[in-house]
Coordinates of C-alpha atoms in Angstrom, one line a residue:
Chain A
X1 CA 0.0 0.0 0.0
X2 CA 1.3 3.5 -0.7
X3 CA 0.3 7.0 -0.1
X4 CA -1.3 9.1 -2.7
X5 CA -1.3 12.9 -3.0
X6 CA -4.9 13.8 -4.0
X7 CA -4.3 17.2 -5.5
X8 CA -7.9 18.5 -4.2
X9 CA -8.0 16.5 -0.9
X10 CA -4.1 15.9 0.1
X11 CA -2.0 12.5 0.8
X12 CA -4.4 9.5 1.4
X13 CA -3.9 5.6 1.5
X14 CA -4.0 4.0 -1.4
X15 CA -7.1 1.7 -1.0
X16 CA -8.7 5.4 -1.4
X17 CA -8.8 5.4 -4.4
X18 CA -9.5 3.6 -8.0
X19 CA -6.8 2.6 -10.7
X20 CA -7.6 4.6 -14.2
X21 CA -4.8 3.2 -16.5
X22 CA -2.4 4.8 -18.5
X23 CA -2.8 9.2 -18.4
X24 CA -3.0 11.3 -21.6
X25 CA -4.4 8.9 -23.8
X26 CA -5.9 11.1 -26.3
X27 CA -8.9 10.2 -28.5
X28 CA -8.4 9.7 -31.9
X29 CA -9.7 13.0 -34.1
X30 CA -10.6 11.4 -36.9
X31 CA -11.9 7.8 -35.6
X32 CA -13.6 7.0 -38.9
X33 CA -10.2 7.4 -40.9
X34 CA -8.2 4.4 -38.8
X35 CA -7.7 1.0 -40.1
X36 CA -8.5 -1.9 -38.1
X37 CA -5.0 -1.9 -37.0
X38 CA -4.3 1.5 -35.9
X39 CA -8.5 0.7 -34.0
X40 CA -7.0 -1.8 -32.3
X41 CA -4.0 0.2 -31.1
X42 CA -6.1 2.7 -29.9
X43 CA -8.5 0.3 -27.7
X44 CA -6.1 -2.1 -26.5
X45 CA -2.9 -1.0 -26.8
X46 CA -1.1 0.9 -23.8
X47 CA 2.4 1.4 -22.5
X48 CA 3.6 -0.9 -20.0
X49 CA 7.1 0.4 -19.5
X50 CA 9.2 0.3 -16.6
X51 CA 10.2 2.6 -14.6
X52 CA 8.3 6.9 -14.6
X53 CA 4.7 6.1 -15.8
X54 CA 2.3 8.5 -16.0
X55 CA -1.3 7.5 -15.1
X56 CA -4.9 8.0 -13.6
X57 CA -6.2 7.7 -10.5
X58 CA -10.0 8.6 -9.2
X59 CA -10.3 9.6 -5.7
X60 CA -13.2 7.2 -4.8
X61 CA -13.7 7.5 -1.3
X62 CA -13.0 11.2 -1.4
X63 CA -13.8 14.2 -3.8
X64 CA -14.4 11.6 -6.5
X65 CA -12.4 13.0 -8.8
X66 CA -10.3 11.8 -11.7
X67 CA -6.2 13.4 -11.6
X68 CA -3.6 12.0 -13.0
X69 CA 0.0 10.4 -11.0
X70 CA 3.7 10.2 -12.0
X71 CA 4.5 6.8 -10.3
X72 CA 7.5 4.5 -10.9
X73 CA 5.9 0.9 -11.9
X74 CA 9.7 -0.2 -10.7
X75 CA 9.5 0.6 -7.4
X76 CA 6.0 2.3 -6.4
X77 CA 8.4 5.8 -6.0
X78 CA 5.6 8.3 -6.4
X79 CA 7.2 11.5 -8.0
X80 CA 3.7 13.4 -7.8
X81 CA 0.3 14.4 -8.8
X82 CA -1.2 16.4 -11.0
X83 CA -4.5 17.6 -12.0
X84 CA -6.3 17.2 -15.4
X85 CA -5.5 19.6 -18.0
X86 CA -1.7 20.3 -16.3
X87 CA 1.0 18.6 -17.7
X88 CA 3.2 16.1 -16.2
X89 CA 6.1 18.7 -15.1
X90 CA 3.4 20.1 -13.0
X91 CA 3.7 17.3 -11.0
X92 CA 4.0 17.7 -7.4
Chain B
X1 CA 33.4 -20.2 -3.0
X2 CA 32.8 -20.8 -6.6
X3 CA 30.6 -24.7 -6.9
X4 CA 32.1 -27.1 -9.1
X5 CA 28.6 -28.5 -10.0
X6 CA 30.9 -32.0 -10.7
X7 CA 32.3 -31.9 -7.4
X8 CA 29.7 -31.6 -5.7
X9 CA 28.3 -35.0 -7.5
X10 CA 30.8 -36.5 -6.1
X11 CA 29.3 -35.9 -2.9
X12 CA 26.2 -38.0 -3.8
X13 CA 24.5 -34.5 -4.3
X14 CA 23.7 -34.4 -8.1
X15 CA 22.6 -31.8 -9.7
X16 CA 19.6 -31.6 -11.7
X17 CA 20.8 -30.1 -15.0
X18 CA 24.3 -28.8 -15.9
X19 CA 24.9 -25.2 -16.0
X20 CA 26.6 -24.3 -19.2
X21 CA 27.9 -21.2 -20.1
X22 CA 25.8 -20.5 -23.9
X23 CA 27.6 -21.2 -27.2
X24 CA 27.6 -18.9 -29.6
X25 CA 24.9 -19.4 -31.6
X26 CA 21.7 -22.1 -31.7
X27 CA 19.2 -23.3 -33.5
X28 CA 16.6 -21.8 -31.0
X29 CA 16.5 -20.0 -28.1
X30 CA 13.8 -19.4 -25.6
X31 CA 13.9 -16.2 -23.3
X32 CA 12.4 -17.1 -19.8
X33 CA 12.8 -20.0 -18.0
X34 CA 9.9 -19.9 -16.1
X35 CA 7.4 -22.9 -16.5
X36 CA 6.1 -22.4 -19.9
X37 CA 10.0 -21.7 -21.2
X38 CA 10.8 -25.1 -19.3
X39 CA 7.9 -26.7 -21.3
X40 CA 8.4 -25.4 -24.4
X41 CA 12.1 -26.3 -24.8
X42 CA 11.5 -29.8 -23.1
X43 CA 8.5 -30.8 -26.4
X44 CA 11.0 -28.4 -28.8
X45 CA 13.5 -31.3 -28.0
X46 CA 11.2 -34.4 -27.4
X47 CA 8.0 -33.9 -30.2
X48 CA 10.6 -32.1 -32.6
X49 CA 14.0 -33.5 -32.0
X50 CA 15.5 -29.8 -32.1
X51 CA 18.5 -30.1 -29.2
X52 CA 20.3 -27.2 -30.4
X53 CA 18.4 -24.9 -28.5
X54 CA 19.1 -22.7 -25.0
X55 CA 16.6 -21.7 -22.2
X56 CA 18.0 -17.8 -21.4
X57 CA 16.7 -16.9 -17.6
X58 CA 17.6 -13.4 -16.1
X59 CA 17.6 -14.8 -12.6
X60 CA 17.4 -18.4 -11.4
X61 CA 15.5 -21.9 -12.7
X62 CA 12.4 -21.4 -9.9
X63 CA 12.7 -17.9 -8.9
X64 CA 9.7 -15.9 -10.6
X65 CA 6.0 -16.7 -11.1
X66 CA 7.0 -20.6 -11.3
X67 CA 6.7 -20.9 -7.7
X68 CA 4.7 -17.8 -6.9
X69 CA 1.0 -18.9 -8.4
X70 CA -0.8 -21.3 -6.3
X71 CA -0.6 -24.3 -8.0
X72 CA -4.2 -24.6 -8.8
X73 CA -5.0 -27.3 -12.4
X74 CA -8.4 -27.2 -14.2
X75 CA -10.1 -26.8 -17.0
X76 CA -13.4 -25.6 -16.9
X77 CA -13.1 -22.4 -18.9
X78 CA -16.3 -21.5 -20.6
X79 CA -15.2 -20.3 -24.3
X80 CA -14.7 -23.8 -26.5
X81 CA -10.9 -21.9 -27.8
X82 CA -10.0 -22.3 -23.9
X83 CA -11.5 -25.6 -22.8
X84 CA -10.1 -27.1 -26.1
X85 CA -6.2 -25.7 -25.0
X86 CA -6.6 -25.7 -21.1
X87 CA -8.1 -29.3 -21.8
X88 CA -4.9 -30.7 -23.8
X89 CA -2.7 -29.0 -20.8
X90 CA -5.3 -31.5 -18.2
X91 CA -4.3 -34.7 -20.0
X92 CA -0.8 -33.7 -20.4
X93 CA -0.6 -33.1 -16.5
X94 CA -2.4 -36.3 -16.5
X95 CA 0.7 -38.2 -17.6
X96 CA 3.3 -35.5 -16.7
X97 CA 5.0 -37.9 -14.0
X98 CA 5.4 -40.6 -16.0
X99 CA 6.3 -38.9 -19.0
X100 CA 8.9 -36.8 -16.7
X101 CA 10.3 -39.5 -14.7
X102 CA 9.8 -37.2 -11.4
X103 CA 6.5 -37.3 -9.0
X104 CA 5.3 -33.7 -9.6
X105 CA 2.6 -34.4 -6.8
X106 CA -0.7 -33.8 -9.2
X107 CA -3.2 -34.6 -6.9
X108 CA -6.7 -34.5 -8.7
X109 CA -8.5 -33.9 -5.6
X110 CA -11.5 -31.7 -7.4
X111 CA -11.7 -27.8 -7.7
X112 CA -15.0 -26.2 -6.7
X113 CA -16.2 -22.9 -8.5
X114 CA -19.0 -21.6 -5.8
X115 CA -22.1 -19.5 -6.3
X116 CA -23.5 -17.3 -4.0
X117 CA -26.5 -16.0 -5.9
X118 CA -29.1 -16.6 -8.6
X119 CA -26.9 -14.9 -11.1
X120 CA -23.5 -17.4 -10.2
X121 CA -25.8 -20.4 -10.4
X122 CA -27.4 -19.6 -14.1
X123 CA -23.3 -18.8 -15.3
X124 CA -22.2 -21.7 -13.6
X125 CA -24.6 -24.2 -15.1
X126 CA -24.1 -22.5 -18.3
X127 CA -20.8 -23.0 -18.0
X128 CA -20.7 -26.9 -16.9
X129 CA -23.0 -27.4 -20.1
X130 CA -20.2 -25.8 -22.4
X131 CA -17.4 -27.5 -20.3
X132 CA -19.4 -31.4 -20.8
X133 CA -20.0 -30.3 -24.8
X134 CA -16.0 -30.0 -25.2
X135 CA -15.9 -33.1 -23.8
X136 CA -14.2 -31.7 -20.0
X137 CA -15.8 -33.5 -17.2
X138 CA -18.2 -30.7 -15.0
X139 CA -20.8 -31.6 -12.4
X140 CA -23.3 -29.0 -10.6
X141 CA -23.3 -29.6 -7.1
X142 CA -26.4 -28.2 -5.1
X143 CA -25.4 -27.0 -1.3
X144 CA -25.8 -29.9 0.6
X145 CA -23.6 -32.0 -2.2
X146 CA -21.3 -29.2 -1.6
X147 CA -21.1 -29.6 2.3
X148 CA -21.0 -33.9 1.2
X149 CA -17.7 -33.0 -0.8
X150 CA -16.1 -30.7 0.9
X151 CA -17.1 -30.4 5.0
X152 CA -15.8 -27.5 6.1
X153 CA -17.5 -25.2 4.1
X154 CA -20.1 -23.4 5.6
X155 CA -23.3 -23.4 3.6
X156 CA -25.4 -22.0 6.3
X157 CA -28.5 -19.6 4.7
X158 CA -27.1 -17.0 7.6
X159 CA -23.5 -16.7 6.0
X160 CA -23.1 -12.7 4.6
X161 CA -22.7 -14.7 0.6
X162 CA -24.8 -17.9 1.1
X163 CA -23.6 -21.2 -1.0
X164 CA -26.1 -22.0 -3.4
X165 CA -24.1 -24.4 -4.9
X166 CA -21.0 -25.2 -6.7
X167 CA -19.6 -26.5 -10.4
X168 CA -17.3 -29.2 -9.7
X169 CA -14.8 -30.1 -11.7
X170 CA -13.2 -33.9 -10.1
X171 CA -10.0 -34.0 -12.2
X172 CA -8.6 -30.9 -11.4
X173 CA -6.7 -30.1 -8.4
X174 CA -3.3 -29.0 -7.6
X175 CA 0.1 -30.0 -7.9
X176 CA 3.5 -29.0 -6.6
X177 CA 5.2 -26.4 -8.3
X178 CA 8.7 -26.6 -7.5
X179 CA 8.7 -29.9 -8.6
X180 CA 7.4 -29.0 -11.9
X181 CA 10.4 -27.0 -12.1
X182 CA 13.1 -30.0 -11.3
X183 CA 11.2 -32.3 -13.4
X184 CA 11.1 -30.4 -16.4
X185 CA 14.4 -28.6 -16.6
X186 CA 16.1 -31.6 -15.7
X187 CA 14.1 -33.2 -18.3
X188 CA 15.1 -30.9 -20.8
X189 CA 18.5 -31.0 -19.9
X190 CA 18.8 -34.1 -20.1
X191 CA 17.8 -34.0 -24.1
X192 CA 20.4 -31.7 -24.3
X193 CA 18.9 -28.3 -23.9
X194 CA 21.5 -25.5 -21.9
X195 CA 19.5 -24.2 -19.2
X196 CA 21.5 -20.7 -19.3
X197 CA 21.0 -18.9 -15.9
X198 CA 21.6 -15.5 -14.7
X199 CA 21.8 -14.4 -18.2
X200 CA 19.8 -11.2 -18.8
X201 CA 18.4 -10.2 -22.8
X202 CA 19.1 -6.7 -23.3
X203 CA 18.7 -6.5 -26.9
X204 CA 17.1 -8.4 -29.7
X205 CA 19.0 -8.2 -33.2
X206 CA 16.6 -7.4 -36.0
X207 CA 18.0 -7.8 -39.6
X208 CA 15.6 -7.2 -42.7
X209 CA 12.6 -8.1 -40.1
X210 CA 13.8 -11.1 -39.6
X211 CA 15.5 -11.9 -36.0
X212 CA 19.0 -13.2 -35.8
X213 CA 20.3 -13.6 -31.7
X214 CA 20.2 -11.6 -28.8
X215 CA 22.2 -9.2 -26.9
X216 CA 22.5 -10.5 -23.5
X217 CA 24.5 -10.2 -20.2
X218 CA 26.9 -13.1 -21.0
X219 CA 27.6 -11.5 -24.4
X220 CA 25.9 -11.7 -28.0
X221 CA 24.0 -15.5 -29.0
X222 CA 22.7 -16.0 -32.7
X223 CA 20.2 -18.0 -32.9
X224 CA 17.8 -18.9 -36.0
X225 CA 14.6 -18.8 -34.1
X226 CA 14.0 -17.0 -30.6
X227 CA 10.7 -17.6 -28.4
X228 CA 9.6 -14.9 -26.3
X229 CA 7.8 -16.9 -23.0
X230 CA 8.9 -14.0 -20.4
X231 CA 5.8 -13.3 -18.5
X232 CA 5.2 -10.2 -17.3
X233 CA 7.9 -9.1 -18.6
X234 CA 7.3 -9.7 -21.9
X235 CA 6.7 -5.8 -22.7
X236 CA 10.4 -5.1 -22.0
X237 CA 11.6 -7.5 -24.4
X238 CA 8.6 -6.6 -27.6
X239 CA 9.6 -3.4 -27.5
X240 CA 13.8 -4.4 -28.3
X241 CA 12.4 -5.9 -31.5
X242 CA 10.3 -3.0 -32.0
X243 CA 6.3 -4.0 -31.3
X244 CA 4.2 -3.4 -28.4
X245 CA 1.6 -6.0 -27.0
X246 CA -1.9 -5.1 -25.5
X247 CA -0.5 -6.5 -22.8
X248 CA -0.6 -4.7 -19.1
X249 CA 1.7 -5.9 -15.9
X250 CA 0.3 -6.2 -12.3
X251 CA 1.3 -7.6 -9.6
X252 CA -0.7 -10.8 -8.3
X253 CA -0.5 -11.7 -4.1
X254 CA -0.8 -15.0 -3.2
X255 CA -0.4 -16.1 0.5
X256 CA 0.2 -19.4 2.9
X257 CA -0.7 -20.2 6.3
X258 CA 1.5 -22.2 9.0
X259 CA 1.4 -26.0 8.9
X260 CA -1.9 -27.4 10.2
X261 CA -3.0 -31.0 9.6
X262 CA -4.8 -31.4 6.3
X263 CA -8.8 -30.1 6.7
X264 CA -9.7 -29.0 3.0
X265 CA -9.5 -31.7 0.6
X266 CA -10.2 -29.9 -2.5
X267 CA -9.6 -26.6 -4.6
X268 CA -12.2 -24.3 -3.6
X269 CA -13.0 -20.9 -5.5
X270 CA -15.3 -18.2 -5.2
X271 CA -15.9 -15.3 -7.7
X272 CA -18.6 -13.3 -5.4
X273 CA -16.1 -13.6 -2.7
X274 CA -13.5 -13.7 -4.5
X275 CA -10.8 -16.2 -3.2
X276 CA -9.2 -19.2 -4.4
X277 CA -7.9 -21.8 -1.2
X278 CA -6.6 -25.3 -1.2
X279 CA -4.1 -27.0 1.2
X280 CA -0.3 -27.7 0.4
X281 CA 0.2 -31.2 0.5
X282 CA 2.7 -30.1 3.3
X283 CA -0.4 -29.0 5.7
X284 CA -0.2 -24.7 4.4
X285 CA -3.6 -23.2 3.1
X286 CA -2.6 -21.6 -0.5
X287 CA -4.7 -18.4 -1.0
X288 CA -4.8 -16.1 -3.5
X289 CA -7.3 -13.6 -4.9
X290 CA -6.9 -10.9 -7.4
X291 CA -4.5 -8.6 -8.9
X292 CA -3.0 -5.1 -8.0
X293 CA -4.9 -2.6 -9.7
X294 CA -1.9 -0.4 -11.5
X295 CA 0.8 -1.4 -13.7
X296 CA 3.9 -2.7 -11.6
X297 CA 7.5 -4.9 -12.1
X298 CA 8.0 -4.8 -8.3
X299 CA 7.5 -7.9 -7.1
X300 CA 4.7 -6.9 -4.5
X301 CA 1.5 -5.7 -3.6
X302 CA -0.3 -3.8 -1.3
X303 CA -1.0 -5.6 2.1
X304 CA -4.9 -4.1 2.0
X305 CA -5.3 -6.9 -1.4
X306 CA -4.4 -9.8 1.5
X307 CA -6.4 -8.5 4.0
X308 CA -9.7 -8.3 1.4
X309 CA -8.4 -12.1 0.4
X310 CA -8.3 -13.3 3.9
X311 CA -11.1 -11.5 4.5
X312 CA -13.2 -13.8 1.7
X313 CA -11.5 -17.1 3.5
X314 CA -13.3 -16.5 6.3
X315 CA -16.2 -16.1 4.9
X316 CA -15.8 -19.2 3.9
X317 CA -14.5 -21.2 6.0
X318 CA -14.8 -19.3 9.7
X319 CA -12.4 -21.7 11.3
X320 CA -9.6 -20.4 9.4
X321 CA -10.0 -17.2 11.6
X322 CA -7.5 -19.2 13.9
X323 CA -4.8 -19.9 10.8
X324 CA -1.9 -17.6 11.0
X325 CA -0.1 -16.3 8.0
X326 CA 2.8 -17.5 7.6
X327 CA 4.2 -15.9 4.1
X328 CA 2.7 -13.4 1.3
X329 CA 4.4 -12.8 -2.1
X330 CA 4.0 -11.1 -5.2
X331 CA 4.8 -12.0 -8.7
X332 CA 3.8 -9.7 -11.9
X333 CA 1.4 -11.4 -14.1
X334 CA 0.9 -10.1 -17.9
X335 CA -2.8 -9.5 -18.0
X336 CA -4.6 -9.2 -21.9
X337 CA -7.4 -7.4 -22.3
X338 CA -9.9 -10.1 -22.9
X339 CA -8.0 -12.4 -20.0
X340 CA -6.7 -14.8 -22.7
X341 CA -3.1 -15.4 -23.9
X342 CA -1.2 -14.3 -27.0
X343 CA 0.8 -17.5 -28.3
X344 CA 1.9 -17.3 -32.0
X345 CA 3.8 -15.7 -34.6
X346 CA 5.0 -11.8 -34.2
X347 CA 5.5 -9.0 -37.0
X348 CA 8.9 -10.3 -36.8
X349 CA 10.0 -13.1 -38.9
X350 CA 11.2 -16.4 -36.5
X351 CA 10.4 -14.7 -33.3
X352 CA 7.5 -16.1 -31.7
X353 CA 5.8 -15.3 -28.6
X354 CA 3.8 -16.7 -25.3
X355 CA 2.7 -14.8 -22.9
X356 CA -0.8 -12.7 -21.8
X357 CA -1.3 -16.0 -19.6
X358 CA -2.1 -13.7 -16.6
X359 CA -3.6 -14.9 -13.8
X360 CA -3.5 -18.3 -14.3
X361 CA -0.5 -19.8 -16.6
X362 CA 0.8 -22.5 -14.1
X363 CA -2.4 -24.9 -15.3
X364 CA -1.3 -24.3 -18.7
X365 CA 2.4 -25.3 -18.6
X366 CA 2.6 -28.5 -20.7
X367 CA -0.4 -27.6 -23.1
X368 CA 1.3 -23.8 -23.3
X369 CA 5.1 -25.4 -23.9
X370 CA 3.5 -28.4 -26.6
X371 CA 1.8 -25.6 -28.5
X372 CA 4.8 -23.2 -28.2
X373 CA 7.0 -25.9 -29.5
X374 CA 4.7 -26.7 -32.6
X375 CA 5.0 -23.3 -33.2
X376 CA 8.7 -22.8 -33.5
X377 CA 9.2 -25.9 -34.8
X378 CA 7.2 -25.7 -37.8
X379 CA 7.0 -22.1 -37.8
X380 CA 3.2 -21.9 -38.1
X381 CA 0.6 -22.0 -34.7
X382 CA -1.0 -25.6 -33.7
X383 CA -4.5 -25.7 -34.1
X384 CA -4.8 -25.2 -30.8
X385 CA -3.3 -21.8 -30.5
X386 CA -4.0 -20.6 -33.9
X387 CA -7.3 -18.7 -31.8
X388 CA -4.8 -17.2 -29.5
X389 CA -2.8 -15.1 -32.2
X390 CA -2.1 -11.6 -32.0
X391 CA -4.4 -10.3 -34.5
X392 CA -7.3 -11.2 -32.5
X393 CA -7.3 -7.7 -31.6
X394 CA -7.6 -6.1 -34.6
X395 CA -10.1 -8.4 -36.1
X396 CA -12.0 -8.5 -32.9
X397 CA -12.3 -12.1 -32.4
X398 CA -11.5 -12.0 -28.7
X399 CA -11.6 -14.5 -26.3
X400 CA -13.4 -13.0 -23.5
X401 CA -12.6 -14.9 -20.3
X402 CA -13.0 -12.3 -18.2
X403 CA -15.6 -13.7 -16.0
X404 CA -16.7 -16.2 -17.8
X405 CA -13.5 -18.6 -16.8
X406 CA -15.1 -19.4 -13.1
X407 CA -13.0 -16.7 -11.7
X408 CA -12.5 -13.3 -12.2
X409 CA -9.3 -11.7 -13.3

């Protein structure tokens, strides 16, 4: 279990929240343009690097709201939070 | 002190395999020597007769999720693409100590799948319908025929997610998993397979799309075909040869009580609750339940995951309030989107991969490492895997297990 920095309610256990995946995966603008395979990218495809992973969290049991977290999938090191619409530098 | 592996056999201590240092080039190689890498290089040698061939393992032979799942073997997977494949691994487990030469302990003691509500008992019979039509043996087991099997679980109306009744599936059970290990890389070696340890892939040469060795921590190896069976960690290694998988890494807790004197006699399961217990042949309950939410290559979890698991044992079974935990682990399981694994041919030419197993690989093992092998060898999937490809995902013809496989993911 780790802490998480909520950036509306402050640090709060991790069972606080839910997991939302990888962060600033964008829509696609023109969906009707992409092949099958490019579809398929888009629905099922999503980085699983290791190491500084930026990704969403919901703050269920609290303000309910969706932010997103830079978080090392390494070793759980969390680097900081940030709301949506900020970029990842504005992590905190 | 350095072992000399030949000295020590001298001291009436052999040693299951040699431990070669890796030529410079083979036929094949497989990266990970997990269970499924054991497997597949073990039917590479025996169905194919291909002995030129290494087993590459960053760490050691029984280190990663080899001995970290909980040892649970069935079948009963709804969708007939799984039943037919998890169904080839049963009977292969079925003769896997004779074939092997070494007691793996498969005890077919009988798995339970529980329902708790009107909902779980309409899936489950569904579900032991589809298992009997692919020809895998399934039962449905009212409440008091669940209390006649297995005695200690409580069935009463009162319980918080009363027992309505169970699927029952007699020829699964569990088996020991380290011993999988020894038998199968020992096995393997013994065709003449190198079992290369502590030797880490950190690049994968590409030339004209076609693959040609690796780059590794013991220096460079060619090798004319290369099997990707890495687990979880299968991501790191796609993206040297320059693909990604729709395949996401968690971390899955498992843990065991101290030593009591065997009282559950079967696998039992519940998705409601969600918990999976059996007993070790050694006296530990084996629990395990479901994954860590977020991505993760630590090897660990959050402790709240066990206390929600151990929360759904005794629910269960309220005399395990008394067990005391002895261990918890982690190990990082590759989870696909539709819960089902990606075993077949890549965008690369002679580079073939297994992996999306998730959850629950260790049942798989033989079937996972025959149809792996096929693969390879021949260069083109076994019927049985051909479903399993990677372009299930762009022509949408998924295997949705989520659910639907007796236990959720």
């Amino acid at each position: 279990m780790f802490e998480i920095r909520c950036p509306y309610c402050g640090p709060r256990d991790e069972p606080e929240f839910k997991y939302g995946g990888q962060a600033h995966v964008a829509y696609p603008a023109d969906p009707e343009l992409l092949s099958d395979e490019e579809w398929a990218r888009f629905l099922f495809v999503r980085d699983n690097s290791r190491g500084r992973y930026a990704e969403r969290w919901n703050h269920a049991a609290g303000c309910r709201r969706w932010f997103n977290v830079i978080r090392d999938t390494g070793t759980h090191e969390l680097v900081g939070s940030y709301r949506v619409g900020e970029q990842p530098e504005d992590a905190r | 002190m350095e072992l000399d592996p030949n000295e020590h056999a001298l001291h009436n201590a052999p040693f299951l395999w040699r431990t070669p240092e890796p030529k410079k080039s083979y036929e094949a190689i497989i990266v990970g020597g997990g269970l499924h890498g054991l497997a597949t290089a073990y039917y590479l040698a025996k169905n194919h007769g291909m002995t030129d061939i290494a087993v590459v393992e960053r760490g050691w032979l029984g280190n990663g999720n080899a001995v970290r799942n909980t040892t649970i073997i069935r079948s009963n997977y709804l969708w007939d693409e799984s039943a037919a494949m998890y169904e080839h691994a049963l009977k292969l487990w079925e003769g896997l100590a004779d074939d092997l030469d070494y007691d793996v302990m498969f005890s077919q003691r009988g798995v339970l799948n529980l329902a708790h509500n009107l909902h779980d008992v309409r899936e489950s019979i569904r579900r032991v319908e589809a298992n009997r039509l692919n020809g895998v043996d399934a039962e449905w087991l009212d409440a008091d025929a669940v209390k006649e099997f297995c005695p200690i679980v409580d069935i009463s109306p009162e319980a918080r997610y009363p027992v309505m009744g169970a699927t029952l599936q007699r020829r699964g059970g569990i088996a020991r998993h380290d011993a999988v290990v020894f038998a199968l890389g020992r096995a393997a070696d013994a065709l003449g397979v190198d079992l290369i340890q502590g030797c880490e892939v950190t690049g994968i040469d590409v030339v004209d799309g076609r693959v040609a060795g690796l780059q590794t921590s013991k220096g460079p190896i060619a090798a004319g075909k290369v099997g990707l069976v890495a687990a979880g960690r299968t991501s790191l290694l796609t993206a040297m040869a320059g693909f990604d998988l729709p395949i996401q890494s968690h971390p899955l807790q498992a843990l065991v009580s101290e030593v009591y004197e065997q009282v559950l006699n079967c696998v039992v399961m519940s998705n409601a609750v969600h918990v999976y217990v059996s007993q070790a042949h050694k006296g530990e309950l084996v629990m395990g339940a479901g994954i860590d939410a977020f991505n993760s290559y630590a090897q660990r979890g959050g402790l709240h995951v066990i206390e929600e698991q151990m929360s759904a044992g005794m629910e269960l079974f309220p005399q395990f309030s008394r067990a005391r935990v002895m261990r918890t682990w982690g190990g990082i399981v590759d989870v696909c989107p539709d819960a089902s694994p990606i075993v077949g041919l890549t965008p690369v030419e002679n580079l073939y991969v297994n992996c999306g197993w998730g959850t629950g690989g260790f049942k798989a093992t033989p079937g996972s490492g025959w149809v792996m092998a096929h693969t390879i060898a021949t260069g083109e999937p076994h019927e049985l895997n051909r479903p399993f490809s990677m372009t299930r995902f762009e022509t949408g013809e998924l295997i949705d297990e989520h659910g639907a496989a007796a236990v959720a993911h």
